[in-house]
Short mmCIF file of C-alpha atoms in Angstrom, two decimals:
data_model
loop_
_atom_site.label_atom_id
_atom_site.label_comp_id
_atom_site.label_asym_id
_atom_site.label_seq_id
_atom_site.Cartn_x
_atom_site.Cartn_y
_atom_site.Cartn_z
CA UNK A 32 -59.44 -55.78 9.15
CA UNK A 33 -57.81 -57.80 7.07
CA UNK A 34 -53.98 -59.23 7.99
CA UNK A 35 -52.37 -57.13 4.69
CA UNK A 36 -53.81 -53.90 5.74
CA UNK A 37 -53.04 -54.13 9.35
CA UNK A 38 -49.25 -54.71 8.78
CA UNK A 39 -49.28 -51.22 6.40
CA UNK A 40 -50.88 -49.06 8.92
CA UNK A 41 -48.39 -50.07 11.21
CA UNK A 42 -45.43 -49.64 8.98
CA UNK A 43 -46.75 -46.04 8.79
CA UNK A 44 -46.88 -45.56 12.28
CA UNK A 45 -43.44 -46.94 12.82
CA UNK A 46 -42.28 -43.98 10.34
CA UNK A 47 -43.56 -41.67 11.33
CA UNK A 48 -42.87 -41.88 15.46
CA UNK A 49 -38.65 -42.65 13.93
CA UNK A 50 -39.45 -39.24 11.96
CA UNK A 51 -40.61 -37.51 15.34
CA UNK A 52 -37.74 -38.72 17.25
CA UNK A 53 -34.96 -38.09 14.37
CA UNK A 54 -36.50 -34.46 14.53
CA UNK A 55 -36.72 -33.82 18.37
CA UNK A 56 -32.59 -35.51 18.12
CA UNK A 57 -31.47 -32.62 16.19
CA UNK A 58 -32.91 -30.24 17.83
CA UNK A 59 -31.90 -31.03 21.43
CA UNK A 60 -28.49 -32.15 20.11
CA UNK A 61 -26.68 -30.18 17.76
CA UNK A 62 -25.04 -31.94 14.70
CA UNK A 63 -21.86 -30.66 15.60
CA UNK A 64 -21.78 -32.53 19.27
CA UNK A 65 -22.62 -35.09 17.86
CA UNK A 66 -19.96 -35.52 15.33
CA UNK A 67 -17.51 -35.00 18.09
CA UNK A 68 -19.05 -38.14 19.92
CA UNK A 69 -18.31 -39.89 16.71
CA UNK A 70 -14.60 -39.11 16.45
CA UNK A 71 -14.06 -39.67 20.26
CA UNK A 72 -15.70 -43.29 20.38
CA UNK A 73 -13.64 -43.84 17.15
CA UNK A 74 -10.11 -43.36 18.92
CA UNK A 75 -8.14 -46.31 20.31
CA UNK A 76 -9.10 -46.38 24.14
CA UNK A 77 -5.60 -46.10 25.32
CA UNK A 78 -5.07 -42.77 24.07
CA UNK A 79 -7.77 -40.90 25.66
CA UNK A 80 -6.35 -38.66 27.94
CA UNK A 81 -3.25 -39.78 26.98
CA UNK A 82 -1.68 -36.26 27.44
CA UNK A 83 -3.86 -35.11 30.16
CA UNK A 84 -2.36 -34.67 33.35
CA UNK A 85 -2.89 -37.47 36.12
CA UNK A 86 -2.92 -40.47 33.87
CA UNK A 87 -0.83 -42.85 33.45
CA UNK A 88 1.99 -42.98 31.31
CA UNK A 89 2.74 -45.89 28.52
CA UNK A 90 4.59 -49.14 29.59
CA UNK A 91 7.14 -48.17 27.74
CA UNK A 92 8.14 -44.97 28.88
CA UNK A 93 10.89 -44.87 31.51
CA UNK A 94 9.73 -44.31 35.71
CA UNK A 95 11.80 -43.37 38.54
CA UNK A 96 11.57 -43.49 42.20
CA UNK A 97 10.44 -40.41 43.05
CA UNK A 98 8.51 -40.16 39.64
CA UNK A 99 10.15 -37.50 38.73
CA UNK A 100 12.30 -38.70 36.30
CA UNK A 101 15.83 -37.60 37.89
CA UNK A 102 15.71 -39.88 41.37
CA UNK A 103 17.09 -43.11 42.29
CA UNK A 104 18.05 -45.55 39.54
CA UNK A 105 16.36 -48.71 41.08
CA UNK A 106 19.30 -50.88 39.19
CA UNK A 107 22.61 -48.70 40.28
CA UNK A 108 20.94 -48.99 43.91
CA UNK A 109 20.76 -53.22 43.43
CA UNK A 110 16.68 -52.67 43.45
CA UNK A 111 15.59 -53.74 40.45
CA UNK A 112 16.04 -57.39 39.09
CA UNK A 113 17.01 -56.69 35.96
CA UNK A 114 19.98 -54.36 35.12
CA UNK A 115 21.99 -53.65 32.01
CA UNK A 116 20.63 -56.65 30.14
CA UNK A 117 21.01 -59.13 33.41
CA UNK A 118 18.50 -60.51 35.33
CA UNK A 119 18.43 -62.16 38.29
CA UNK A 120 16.02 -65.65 38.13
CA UNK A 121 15.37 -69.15 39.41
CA UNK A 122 15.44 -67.76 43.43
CA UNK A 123 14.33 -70.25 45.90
CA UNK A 124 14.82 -71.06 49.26
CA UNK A 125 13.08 -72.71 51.80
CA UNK A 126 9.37 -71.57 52.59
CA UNK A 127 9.46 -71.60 56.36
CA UNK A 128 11.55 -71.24 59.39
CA UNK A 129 13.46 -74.40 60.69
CA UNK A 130 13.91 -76.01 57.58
CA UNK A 131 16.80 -77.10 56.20
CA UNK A 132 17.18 -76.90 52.61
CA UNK A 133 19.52 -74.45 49.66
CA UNK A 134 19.18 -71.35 48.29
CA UNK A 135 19.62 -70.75 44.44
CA UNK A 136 19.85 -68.49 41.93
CA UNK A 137 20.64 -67.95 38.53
CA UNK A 138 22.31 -64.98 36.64
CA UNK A 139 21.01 -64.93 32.76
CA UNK A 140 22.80 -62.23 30.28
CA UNK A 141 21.62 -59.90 27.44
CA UNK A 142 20.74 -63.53 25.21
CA UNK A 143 18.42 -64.75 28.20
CA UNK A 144 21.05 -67.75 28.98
CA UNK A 145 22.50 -68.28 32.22
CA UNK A 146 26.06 -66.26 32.57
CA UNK A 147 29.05 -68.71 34.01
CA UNK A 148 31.97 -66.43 33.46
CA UNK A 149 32.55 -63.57 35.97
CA UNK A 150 34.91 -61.56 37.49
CA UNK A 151 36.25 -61.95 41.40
CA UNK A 152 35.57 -58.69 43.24
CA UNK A 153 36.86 -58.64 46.48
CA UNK A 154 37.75 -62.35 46.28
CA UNK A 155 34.57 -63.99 45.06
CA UNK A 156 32.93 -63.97 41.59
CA UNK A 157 29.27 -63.05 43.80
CA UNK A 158 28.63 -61.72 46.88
CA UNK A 159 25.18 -62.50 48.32
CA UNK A 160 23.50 -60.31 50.68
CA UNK A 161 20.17 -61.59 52.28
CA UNK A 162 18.71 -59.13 54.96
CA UNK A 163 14.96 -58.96 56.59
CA UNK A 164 12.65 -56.22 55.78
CA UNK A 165 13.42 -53.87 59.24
CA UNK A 166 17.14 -54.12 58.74
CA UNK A 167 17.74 -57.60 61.11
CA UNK A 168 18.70 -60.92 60.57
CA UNK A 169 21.74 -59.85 57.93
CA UNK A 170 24.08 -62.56 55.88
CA UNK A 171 26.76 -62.01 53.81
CA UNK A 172 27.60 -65.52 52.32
CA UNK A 173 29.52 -66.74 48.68
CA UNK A 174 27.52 -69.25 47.12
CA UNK A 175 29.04 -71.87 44.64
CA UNK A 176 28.46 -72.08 40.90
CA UNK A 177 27.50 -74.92 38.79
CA UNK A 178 28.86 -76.04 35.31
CA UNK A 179 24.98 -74.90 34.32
CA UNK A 180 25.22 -71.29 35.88
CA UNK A 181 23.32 -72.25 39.13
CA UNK A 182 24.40 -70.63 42.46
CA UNK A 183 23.28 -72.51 45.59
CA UNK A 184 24.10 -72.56 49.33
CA UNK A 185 22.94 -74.85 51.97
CA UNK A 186 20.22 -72.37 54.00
CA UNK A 187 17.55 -71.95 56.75
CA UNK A 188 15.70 -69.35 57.92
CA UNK A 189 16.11 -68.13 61.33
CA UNK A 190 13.38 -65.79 61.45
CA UNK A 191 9.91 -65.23 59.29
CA UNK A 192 9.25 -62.03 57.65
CA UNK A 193 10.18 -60.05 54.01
CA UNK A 194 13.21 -60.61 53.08
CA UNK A 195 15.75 -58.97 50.19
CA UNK A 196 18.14 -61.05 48.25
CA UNK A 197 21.17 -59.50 46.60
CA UNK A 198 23.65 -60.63 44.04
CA UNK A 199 26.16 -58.53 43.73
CA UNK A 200 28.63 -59.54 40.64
CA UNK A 201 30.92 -58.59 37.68
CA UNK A 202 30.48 -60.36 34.42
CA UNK A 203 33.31 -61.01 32.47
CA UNK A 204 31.45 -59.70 29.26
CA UNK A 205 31.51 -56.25 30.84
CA UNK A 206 33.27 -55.84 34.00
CA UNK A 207 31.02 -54.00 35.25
CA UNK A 208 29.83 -54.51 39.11
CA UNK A 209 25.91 -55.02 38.85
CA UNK A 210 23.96 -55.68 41.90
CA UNK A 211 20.48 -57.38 41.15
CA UNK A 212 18.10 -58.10 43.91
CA UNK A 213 14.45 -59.19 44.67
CA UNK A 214 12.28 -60.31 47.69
CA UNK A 215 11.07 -63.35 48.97
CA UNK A 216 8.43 -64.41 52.07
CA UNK A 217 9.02 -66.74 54.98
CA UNK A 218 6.13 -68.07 56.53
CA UNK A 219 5.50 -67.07 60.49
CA UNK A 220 4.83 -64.73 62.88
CA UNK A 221 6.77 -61.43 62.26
CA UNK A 222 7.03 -58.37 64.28
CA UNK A 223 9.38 -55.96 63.10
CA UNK A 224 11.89 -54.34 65.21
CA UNK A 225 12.47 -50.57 64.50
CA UNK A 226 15.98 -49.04 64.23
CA UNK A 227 17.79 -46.55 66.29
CA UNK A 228 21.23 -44.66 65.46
CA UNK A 229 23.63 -46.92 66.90
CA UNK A 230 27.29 -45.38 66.23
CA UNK A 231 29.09 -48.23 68.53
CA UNK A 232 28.05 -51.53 69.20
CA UNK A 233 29.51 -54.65 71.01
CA UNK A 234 29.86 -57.98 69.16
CA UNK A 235 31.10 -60.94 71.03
CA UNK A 236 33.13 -58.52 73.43
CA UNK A 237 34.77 -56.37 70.73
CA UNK A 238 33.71 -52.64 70.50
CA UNK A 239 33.19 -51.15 67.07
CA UNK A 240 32.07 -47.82 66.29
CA UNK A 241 32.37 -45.20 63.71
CA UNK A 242 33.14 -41.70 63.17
CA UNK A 243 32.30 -39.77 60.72
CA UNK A 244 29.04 -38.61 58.45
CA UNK A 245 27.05 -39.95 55.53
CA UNK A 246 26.44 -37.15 53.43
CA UNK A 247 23.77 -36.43 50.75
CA UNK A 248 25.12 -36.72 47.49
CA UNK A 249 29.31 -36.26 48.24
CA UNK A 250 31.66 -38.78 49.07
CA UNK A 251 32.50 -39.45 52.74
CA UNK A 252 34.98 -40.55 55.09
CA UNK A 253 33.93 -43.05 57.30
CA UNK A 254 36.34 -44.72 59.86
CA UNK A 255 35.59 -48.02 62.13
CA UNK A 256 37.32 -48.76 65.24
CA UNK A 257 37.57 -51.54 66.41
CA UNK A 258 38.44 -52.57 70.46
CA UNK A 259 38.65 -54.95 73.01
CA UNK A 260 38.40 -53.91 77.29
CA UNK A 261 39.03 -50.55 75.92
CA UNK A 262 42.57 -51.57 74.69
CA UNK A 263 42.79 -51.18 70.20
CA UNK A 264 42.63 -54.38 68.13
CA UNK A 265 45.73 -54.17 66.19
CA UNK A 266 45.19 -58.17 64.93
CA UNK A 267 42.55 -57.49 62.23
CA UNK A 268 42.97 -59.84 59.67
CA UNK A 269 42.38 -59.36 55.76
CA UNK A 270 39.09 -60.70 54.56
CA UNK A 271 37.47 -60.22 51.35
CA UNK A 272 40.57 -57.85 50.14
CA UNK A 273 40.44 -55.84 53.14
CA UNK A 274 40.58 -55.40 56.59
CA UNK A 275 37.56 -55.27 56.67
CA UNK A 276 34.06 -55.59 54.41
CA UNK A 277 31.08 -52.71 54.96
CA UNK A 278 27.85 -52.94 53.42
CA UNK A 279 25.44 -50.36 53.72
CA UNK A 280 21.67 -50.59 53.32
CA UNK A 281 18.85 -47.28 52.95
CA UNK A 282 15.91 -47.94 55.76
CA UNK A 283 13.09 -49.00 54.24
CA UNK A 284 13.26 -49.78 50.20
CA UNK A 285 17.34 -51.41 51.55
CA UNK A 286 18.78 -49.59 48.58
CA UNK A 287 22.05 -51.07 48.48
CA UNK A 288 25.14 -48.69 48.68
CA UNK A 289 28.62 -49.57 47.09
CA UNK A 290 31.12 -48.73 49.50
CA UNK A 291 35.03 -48.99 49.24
CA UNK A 292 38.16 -49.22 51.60
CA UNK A 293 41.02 -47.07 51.75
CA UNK A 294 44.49 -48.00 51.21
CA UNK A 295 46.10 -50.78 49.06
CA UNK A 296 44.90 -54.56 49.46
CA UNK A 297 46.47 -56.24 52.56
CA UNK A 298 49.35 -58.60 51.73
CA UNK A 299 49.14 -62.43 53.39
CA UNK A 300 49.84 -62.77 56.90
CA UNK A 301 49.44 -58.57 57.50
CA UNK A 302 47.40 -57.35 60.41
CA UNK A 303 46.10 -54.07 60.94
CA UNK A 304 43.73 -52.15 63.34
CA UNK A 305 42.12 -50.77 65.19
CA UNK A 306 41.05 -48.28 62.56
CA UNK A 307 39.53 -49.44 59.21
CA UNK A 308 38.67 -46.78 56.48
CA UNK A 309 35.85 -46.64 54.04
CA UNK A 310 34.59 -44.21 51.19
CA UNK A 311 30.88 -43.68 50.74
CA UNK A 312 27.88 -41.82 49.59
CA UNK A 313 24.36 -41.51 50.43
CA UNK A 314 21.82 -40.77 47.56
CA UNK A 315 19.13 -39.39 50.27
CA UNK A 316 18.57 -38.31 53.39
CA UNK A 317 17.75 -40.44 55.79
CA UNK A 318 18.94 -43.62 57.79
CA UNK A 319 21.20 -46.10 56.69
CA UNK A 320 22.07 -49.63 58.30
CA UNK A 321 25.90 -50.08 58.13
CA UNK A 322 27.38 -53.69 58.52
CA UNK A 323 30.69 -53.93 59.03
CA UNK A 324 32.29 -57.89 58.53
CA UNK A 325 35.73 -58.57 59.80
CA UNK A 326 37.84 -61.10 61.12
CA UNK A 327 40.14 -61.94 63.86
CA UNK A 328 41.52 -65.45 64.74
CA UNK A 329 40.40 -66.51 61.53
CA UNK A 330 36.55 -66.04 62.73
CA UNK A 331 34.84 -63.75 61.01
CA UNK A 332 32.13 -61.34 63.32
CA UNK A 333 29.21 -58.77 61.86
CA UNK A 334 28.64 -55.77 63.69
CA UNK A 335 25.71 -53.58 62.86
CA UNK A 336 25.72 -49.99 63.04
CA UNK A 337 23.29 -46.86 61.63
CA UNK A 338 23.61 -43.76 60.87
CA UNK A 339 21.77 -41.06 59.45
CA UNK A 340 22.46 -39.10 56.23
CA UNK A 341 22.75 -35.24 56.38
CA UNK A 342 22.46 -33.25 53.57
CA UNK A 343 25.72 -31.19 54.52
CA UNK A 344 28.60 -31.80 56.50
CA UNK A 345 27.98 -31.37 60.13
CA UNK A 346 24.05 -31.07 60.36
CA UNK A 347 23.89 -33.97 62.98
CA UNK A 348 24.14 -32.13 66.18
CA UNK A 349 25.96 -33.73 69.29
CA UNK A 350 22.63 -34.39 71.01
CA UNK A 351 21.89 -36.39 68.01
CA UNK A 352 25.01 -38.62 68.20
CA UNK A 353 23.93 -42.48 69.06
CA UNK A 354 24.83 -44.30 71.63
CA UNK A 355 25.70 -48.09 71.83
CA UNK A 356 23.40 -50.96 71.67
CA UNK A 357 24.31 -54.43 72.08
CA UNK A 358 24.56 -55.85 68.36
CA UNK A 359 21.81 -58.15 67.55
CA UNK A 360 23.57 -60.66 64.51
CA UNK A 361 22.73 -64.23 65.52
CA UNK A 362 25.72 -66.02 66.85
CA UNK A 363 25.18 -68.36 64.04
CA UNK A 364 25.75 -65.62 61.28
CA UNK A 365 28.90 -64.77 62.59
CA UNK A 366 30.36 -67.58 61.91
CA UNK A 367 28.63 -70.13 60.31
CA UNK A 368 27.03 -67.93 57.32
CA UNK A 369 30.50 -66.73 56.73
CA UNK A 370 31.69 -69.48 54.49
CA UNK A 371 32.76 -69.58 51.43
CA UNK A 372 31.98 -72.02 48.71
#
């Protein structure tokens, strides 16, 4: 058969099996279906499903803790490192433990340059918090800032394990208190220790406990006492605008709590003791790591308490109450990583 011929009769073959199958196509599928198949495969493949339930929402639509949309604010809790158009950048510190070397940071505003002009709160223009991942090895320092907008302070880590660093500030631009934060890793072995409440401890023979209760969502009173041999320490000194400093830290995500002393800002010179008063409010239930900083003899001490939030006044019972443990603050942070720059 010649070459010409050969190609034709398969050219009709080819038609007529496409003709078979086009036939079978609509029959099995309806036209309908299949239009549908068009329109879907035509769509942009992020909005499939965009309005079903159980998949995930656009970048640019706002999240919350609890993803509920009325939680925790990560940024008014100091865990987010961005807040109100300021970011916190340029952390480093040393990688390991036993090294000597500075940690730095950088504030940068709204335009995405570094901020140099802020407001003192409580007697420094930033307060920096650094605290491990269970709750131990807490520092409250002041580093300095230079003519660039770079903070640094002379550092080494004690200890391996997660850690959270916090700047808490006010730019002058706003005068606003913002508290930025973020993590960073230290190389070694880590164990973490786990928390128990602890409403007294003992640091370097001085007593301090606390009554009161963190409550859910209201403003409490909280009051530290402070002791010595079971006689009240009337010599408490002002530091940072008080008698004394508390910081106070949610277990696990260390949401950072504002908290506030009572009474007008000590004058030079004037003592006080042994009680010390503070205002504050826990967003949750739960536990909370207290850390109270204050100074006698012009040494300043840190003495770790916890509590846990109720959700209404009096819910802790008595068998609940904590007793004391022996603090566990390095010697070194209570005094040496109490500078300021």
């Amino acid at each position: 058969m010649k070459a010409p011929l050969r190609l034709g009769l398969y050219a009709l073959v080819l038609a007529a099996v496409f003709a078979v199958a086009g036939f079978t196509a609509n029959t099995v599928v309806p036209e309908e279906t299949v239009q549908n198949w068009t329109q879907e495969t035509d769509q942009p493949d992020h909005m499939a499903g965009a309005d079903e339930p159980g998949t995930m929402a656009s970048a640019h639509e706002p999240s919350t803790a609890d993803g509920q949309g009325h939680a925790d604010d990560a940024s008014s809790l100091g865990l987010g490192v961005a807040a109100q158009g300021y970011r916190l950048t340029g952390v480093t510190a040393p990688a390991a433990t036993g090294t000597d070397g500075t940690l730095a940071l950088t504030i940068t505003g709204p335009d995405g340059q570094p901020v140099t002009n802020f407001d003192e709160r409580h007697e420094q223009e930033l307060h920096l918090i650094v605290v491990r991942g269970d709750g131990q090895q807490f520092r409250h320092v002041h580093p300095t800032m230079d003519a660039d907008g770079t903070w640094t302070i002379p550092w080494q880590w004690d200890a391996a394990g997660s850690y959270r660093v916090f700047a808490d500030f006010v730019p002058s631009a706003t005068s606003e208190t913002t508290t930025l934060s973020t993590s960073t890793q230290v190389a070694g072995d880590y164990e973490p220790i786990p928390t128990e409440p602890a409403a007294a401890t003992t640091v370097d023979g001085y007593r301090v406990s606390v009554e009161g209760e963190l409550v859910t969502g209201k403003s409490s009173e909280l009051v530290v006492n402070v002791s010595r041999e079971g006689e009240p320490v009337t010599e408490l000194e002002p530091y940072l605008g008080a008698f004394g400093h508390l910081v106070a830290l949610r277990e696990g995500d260390l949401a950072y709590l504002h908290v506030h002393p009572h009474g007008d800002p000590p004058q030079a010179g004037e003592l006080s003791g042994p009680d010390i008063v503070f205002e504050a409010e826990a967003p949750t239930p739960g536990r909370y790591l207290l850390y109270l900083d204050f100074q006698i003899d012009g040494k300043v001490r840190t003495a770790a308490l916890v509590l846990d939030a109720t959700g209404e006044p009096g819910a802790q019972s008595e068998d609940e109450q904590p007793q004391d443990t022996e603090e566990q603050v390095p010697e070194h942070d209570e005094e040496d990583d109490h500078e300021h720059g």
